[in-house]
PDB file of C-alpha atoms and ligand atoms in Angstrom:
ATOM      1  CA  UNK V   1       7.429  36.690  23.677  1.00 96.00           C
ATOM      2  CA  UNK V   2       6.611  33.879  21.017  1.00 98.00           C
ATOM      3  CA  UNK V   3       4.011  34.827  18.533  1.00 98.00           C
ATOM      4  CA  UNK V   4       2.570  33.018  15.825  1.00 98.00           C
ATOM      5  CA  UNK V   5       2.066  35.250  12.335  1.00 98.00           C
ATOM      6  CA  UNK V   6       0.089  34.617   9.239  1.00 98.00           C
ATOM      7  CA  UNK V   7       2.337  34.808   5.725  1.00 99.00           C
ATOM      8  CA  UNK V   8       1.151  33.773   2.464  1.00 99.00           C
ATOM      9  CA  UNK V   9       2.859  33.683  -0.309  1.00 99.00           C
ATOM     10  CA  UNK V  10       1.610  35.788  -3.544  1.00 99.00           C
ATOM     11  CA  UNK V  11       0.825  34.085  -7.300  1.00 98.00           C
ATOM     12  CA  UNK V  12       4.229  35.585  -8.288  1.00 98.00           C
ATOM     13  CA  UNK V  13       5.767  33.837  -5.786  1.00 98.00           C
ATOM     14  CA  UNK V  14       4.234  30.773  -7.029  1.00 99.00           C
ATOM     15  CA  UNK V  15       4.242  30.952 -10.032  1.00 98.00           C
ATOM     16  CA  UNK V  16       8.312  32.330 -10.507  1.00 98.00           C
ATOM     17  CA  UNK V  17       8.722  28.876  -8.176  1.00 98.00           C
ATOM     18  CA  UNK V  18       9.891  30.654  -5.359  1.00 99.00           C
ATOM     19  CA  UNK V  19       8.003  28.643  -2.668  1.00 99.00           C
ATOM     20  CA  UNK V  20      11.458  26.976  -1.263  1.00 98.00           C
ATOM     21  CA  UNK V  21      13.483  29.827  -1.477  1.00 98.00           C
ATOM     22  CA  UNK V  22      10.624  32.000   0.803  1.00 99.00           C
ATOM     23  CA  UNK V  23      10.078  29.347   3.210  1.00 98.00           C
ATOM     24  CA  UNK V  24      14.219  28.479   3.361  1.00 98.00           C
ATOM     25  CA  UNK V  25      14.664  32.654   4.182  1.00 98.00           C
ATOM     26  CA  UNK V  26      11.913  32.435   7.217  1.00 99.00           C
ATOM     27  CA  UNK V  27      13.474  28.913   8.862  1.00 98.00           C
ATOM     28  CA  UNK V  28      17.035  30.343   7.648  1.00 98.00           C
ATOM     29  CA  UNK V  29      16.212  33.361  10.546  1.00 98.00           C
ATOM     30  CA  UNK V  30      15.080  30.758  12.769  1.00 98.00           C
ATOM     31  CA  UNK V  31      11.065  30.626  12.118  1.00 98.00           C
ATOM     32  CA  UNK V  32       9.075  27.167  12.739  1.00 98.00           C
ATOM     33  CA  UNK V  33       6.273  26.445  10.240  1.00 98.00           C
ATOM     34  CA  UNK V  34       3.454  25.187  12.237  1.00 98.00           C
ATOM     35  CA  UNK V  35       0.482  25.918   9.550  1.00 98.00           C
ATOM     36  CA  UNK V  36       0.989  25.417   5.855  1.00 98.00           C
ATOM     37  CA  UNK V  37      -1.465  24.664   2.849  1.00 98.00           C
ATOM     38  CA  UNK V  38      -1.375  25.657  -0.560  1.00 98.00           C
ATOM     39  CA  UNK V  39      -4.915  27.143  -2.245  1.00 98.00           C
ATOM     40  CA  UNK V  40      -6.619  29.451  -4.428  1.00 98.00           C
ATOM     41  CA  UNK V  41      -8.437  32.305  -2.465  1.00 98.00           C
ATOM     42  CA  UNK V  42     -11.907  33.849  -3.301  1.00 97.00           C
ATOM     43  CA  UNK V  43     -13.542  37.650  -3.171  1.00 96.00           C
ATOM     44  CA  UNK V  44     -15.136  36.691   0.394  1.00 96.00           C
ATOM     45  CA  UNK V  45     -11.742  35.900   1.879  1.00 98.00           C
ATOM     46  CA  UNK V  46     -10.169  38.534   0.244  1.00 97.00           C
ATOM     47  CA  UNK V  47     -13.155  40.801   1.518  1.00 95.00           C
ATOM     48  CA  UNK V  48     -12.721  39.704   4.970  1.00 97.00           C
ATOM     49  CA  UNK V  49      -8.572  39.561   5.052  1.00 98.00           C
ATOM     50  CA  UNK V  50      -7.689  43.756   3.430  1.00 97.00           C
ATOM     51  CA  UNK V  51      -9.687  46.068   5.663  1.00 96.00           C
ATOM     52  CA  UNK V  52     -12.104  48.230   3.242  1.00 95.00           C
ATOM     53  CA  UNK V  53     -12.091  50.828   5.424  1.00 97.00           C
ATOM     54  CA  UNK V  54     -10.697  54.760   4.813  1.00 98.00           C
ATOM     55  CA  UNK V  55      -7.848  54.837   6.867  1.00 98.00           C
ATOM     56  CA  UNK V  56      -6.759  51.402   5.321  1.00 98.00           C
ATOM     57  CA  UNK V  57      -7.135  52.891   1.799  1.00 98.00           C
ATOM     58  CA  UNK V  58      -5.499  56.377   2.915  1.00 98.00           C
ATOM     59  CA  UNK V  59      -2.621  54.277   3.828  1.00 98.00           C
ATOM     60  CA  UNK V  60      -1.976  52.352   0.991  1.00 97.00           C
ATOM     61  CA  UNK V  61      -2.795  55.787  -1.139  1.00 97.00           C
ATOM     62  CA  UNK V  62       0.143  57.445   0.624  1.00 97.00           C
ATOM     63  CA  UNK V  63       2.418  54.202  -0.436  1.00 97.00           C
ATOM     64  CA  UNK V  64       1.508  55.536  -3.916  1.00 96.00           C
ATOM     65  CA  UNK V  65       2.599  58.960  -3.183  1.00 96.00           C
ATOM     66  CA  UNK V  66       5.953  57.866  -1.347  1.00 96.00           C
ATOM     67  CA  UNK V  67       6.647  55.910  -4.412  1.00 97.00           C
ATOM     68  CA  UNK V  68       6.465  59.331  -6.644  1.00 94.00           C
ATOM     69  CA  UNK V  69       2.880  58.773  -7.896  1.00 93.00           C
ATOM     70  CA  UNK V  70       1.120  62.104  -8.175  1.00 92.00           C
ATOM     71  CA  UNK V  71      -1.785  61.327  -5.757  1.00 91.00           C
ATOM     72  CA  UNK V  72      -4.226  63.764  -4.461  1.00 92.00           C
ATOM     73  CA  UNK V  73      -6.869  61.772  -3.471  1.00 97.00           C
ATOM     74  CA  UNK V  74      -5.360  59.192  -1.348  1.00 97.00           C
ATOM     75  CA  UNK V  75      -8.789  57.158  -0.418  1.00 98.00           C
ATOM     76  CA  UNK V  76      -9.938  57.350  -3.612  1.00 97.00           C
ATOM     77  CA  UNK V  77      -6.435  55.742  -5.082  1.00 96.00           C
ATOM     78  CA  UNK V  78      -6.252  53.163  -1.517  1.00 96.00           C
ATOM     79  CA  UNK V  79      -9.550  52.040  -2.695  1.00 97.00           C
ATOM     80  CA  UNK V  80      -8.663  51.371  -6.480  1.00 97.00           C
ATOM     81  CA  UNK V  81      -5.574  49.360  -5.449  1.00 97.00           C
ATOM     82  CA  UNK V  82      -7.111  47.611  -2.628  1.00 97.00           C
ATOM     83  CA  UNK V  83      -9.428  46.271  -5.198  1.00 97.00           C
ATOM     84  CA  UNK V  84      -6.897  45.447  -7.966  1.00 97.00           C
ATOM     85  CA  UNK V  85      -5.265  43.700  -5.025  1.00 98.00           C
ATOM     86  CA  UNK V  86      -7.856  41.469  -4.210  1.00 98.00           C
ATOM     87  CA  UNK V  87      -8.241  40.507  -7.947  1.00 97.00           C
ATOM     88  CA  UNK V  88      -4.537  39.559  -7.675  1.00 98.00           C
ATOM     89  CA  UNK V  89      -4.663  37.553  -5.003  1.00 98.00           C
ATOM     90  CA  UNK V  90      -6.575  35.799  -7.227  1.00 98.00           C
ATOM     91  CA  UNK V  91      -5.052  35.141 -10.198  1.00 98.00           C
ATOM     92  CA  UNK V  92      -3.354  31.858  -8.962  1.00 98.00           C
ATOM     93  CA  UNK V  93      -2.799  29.585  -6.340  1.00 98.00           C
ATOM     94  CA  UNK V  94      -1.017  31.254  -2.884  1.00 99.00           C
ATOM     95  CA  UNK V  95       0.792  29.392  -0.244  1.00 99.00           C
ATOM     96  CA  UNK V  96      -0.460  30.118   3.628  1.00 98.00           C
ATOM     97  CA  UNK V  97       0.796  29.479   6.456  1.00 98.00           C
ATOM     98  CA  UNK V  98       1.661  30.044  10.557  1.00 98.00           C
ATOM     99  CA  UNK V  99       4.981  31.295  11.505  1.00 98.00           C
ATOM    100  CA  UNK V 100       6.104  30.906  15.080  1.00 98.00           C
ATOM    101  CA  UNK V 101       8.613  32.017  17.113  1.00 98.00           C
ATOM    102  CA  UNK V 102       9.985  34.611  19.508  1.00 98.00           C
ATOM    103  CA  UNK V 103       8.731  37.984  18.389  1.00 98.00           C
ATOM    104  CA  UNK V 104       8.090  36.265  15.165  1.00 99.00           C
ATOM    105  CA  UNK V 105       5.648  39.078  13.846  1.00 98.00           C
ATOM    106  CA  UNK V 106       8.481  41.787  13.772  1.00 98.00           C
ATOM    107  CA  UNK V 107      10.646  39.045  12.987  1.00 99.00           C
ATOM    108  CA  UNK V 108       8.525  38.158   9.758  1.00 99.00           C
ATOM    109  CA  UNK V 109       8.150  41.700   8.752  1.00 98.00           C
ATOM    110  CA  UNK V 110      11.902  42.406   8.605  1.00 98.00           C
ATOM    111  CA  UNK V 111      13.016  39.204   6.639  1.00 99.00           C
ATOM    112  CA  UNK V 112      10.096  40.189   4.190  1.00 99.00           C
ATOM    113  CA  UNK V 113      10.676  43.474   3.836  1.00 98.00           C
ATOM    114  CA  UNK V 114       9.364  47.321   2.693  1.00 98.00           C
ATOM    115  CA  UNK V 115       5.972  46.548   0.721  1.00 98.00           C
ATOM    116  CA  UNK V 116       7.430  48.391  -2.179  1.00 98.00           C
ATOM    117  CA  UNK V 117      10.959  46.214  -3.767  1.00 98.00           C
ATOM    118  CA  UNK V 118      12.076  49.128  -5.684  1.00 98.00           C
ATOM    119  CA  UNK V 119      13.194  50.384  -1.948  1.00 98.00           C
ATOM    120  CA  UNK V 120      13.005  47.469   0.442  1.00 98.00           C
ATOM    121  CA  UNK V 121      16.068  46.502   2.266  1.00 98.00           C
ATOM    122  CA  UNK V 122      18.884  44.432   0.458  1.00 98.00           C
ATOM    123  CA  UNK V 123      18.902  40.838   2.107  1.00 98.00           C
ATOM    124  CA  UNK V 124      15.202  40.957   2.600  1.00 98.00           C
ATOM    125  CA  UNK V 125      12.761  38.848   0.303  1.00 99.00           C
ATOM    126  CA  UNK V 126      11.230  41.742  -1.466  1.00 98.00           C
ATOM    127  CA  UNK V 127      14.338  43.441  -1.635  1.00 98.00           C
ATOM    128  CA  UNK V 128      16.301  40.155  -3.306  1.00 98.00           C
ATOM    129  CA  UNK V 129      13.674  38.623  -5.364  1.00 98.00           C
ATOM    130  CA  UNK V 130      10.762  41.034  -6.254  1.00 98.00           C
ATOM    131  CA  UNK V 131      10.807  42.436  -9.760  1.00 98.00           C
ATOM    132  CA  UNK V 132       7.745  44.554  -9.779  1.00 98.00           C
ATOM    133  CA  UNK V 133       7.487  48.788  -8.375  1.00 98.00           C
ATOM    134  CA  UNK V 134       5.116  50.535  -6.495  1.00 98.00           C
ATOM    135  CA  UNK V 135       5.073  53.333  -9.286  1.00 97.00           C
ATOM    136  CA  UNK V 136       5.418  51.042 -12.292  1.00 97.00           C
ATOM    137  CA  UNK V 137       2.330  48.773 -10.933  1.00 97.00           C
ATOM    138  CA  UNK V 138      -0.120  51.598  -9.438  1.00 92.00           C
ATOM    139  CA  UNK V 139       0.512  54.016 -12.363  1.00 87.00           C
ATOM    140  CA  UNK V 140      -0.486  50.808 -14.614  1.00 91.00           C
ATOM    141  CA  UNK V 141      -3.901  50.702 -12.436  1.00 90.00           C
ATOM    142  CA  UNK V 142      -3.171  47.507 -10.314  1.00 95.00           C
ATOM    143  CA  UNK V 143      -1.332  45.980  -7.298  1.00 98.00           C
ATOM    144  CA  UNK V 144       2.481  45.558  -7.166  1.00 98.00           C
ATOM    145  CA  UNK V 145       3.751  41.740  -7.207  1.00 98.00           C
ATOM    146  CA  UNK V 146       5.878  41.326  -4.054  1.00 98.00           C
ATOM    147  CA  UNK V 147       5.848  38.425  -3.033  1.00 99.00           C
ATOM    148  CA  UNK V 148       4.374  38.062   0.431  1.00 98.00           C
ATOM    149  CA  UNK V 149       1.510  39.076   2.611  1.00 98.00           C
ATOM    150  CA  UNK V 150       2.940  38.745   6.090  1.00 98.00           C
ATOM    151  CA  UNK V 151       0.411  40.332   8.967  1.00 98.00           C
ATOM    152  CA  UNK V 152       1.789  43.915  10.206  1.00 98.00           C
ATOM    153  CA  UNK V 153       0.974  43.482  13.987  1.00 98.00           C
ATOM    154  CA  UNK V 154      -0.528  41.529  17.011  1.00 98.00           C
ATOM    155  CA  UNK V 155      -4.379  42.450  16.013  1.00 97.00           C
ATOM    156  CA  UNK V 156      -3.893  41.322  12.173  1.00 97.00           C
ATOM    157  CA  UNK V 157      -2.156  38.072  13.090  1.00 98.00           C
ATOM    158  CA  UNK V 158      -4.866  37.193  15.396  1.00 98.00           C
ATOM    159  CA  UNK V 159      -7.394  38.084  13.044  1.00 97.00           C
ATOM    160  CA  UNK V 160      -5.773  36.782   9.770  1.00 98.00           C
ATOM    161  CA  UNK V 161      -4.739  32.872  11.142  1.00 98.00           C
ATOM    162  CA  UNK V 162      -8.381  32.650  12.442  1.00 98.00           C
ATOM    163  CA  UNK V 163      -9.743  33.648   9.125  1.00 98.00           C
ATOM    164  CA  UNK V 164      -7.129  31.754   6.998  1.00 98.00           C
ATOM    165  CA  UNK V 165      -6.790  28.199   9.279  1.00 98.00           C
ATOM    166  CA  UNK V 166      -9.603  29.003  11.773  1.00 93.00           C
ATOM    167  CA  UNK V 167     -11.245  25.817  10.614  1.00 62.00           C
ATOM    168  CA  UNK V 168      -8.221  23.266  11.086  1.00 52.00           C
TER     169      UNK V 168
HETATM  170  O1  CDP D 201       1.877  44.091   2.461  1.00 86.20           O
HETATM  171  P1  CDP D 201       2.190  45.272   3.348  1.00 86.20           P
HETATM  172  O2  CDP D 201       1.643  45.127   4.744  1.00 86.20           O
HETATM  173  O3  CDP D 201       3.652  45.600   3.306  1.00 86.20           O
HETATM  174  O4  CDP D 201       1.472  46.529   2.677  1.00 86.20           O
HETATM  175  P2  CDP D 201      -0.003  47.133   2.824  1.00 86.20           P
HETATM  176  O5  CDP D 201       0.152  48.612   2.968  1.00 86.20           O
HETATM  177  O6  CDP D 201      -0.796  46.432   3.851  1.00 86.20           O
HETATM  178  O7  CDP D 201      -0.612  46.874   1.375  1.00 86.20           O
HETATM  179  C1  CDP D 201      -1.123  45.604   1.026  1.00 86.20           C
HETATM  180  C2  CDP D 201      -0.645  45.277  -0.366  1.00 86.20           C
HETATM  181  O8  CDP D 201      -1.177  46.226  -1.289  1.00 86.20           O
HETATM  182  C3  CDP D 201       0.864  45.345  -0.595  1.00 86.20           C
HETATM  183  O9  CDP D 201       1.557  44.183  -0.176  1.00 86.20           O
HETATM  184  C4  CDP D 201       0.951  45.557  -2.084  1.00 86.20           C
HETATM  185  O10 CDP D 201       0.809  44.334  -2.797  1.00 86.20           O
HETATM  186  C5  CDP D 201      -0.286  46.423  -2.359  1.00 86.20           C
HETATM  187  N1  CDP D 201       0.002  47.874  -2.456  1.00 86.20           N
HETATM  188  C6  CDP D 201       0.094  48.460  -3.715  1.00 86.20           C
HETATM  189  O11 CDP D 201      -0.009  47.771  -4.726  1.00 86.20           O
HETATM  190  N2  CDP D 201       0.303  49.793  -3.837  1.00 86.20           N
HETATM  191  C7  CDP D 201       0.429  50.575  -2.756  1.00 86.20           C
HETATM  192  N3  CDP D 201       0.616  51.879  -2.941  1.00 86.20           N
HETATM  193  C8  CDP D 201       0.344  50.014  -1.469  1.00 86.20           C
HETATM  194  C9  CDP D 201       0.127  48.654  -1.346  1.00 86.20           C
HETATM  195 MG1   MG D 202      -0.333  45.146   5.434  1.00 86.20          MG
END
């Protein structure tokens, strides 16, 4: 089935001038662009785009743990990163944009890769090109740098290209 899927590329991705390299690995696995603007994001996006919800943070909180964090408290961790996440997504400007293309969410998920780089796949982006750890990063207090936000399934990509291009 062709899909369309939201990815936006991090600060660090911007700012280590990896914007070509990204977009060259997604039309490299056969990917068309059909969205793309670059901008700086604000707390109400930000609000609106990482569910603040319990299970959300419970499931980030166990990405801690399967990292080799010492978490008990799962929530209580998901909600400290969630919000050092949505800090970083604002700490420079971030590339968005539509991907399309059959099965392109699954498709966009594999050429990005495990959220953590210290154990995503070789040949994916965060496997290649991210420098940052889930344990170095959380155990610091904040959000690990990898790279890409790509939407996880049908509901998010729905959701996430009417909140990031609903407008145009
Ligand atoms: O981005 P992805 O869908 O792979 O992961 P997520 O579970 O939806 O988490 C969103 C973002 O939170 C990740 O991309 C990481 O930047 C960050 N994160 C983190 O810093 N520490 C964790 N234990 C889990 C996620
Ligand atoms: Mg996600």
């Amino acid at each position: 089935m062709i899909q369309q899927t939201l990815v936006v590329i991090k600060p660090d991705g911007v700012e280590r001038n990896l914007i070509g390299e990204i977009i060259k690995r997604y039309e490299d696995a056969g990917l068309k662009i059909v969205k793309l603007k670059m901008m700086q994001t604000n707390d109400s996006l930000m609000k609106q785009h990482y569910p603040h919800t319990d299970e959300y943070f419970e499931s980030i909180g166990k990405k801690s743990a399967a990292a080799g964090d010492n978490i008990t408290d799962f929530i209580a961790q998901g909600r400290k990163i969630v919000s050092s996440l949505v800090e970083y997504l604002q700490s420079g400007p971030v590339v968005a944009m539509v991907l399309e293309g059959e099965e392109a969410i699954p498709l966009v998920r594999k050429v990005t890769g495990y959220t953590d780089p210290a154990t995503a796949e070789k040949g994916t982006i965060r496997g290649d090109l991210g420098e940052d750890t889930i344990l170095k990063a959380n155990s610091e207090g904040r959000a690990v740098k990898n790279l890409i936000h790509a939407s996880g399934n049908l509901e998010e990509a729905t959701a996430e290209i009417k909140l990031w291009f609903g407008l145009i």
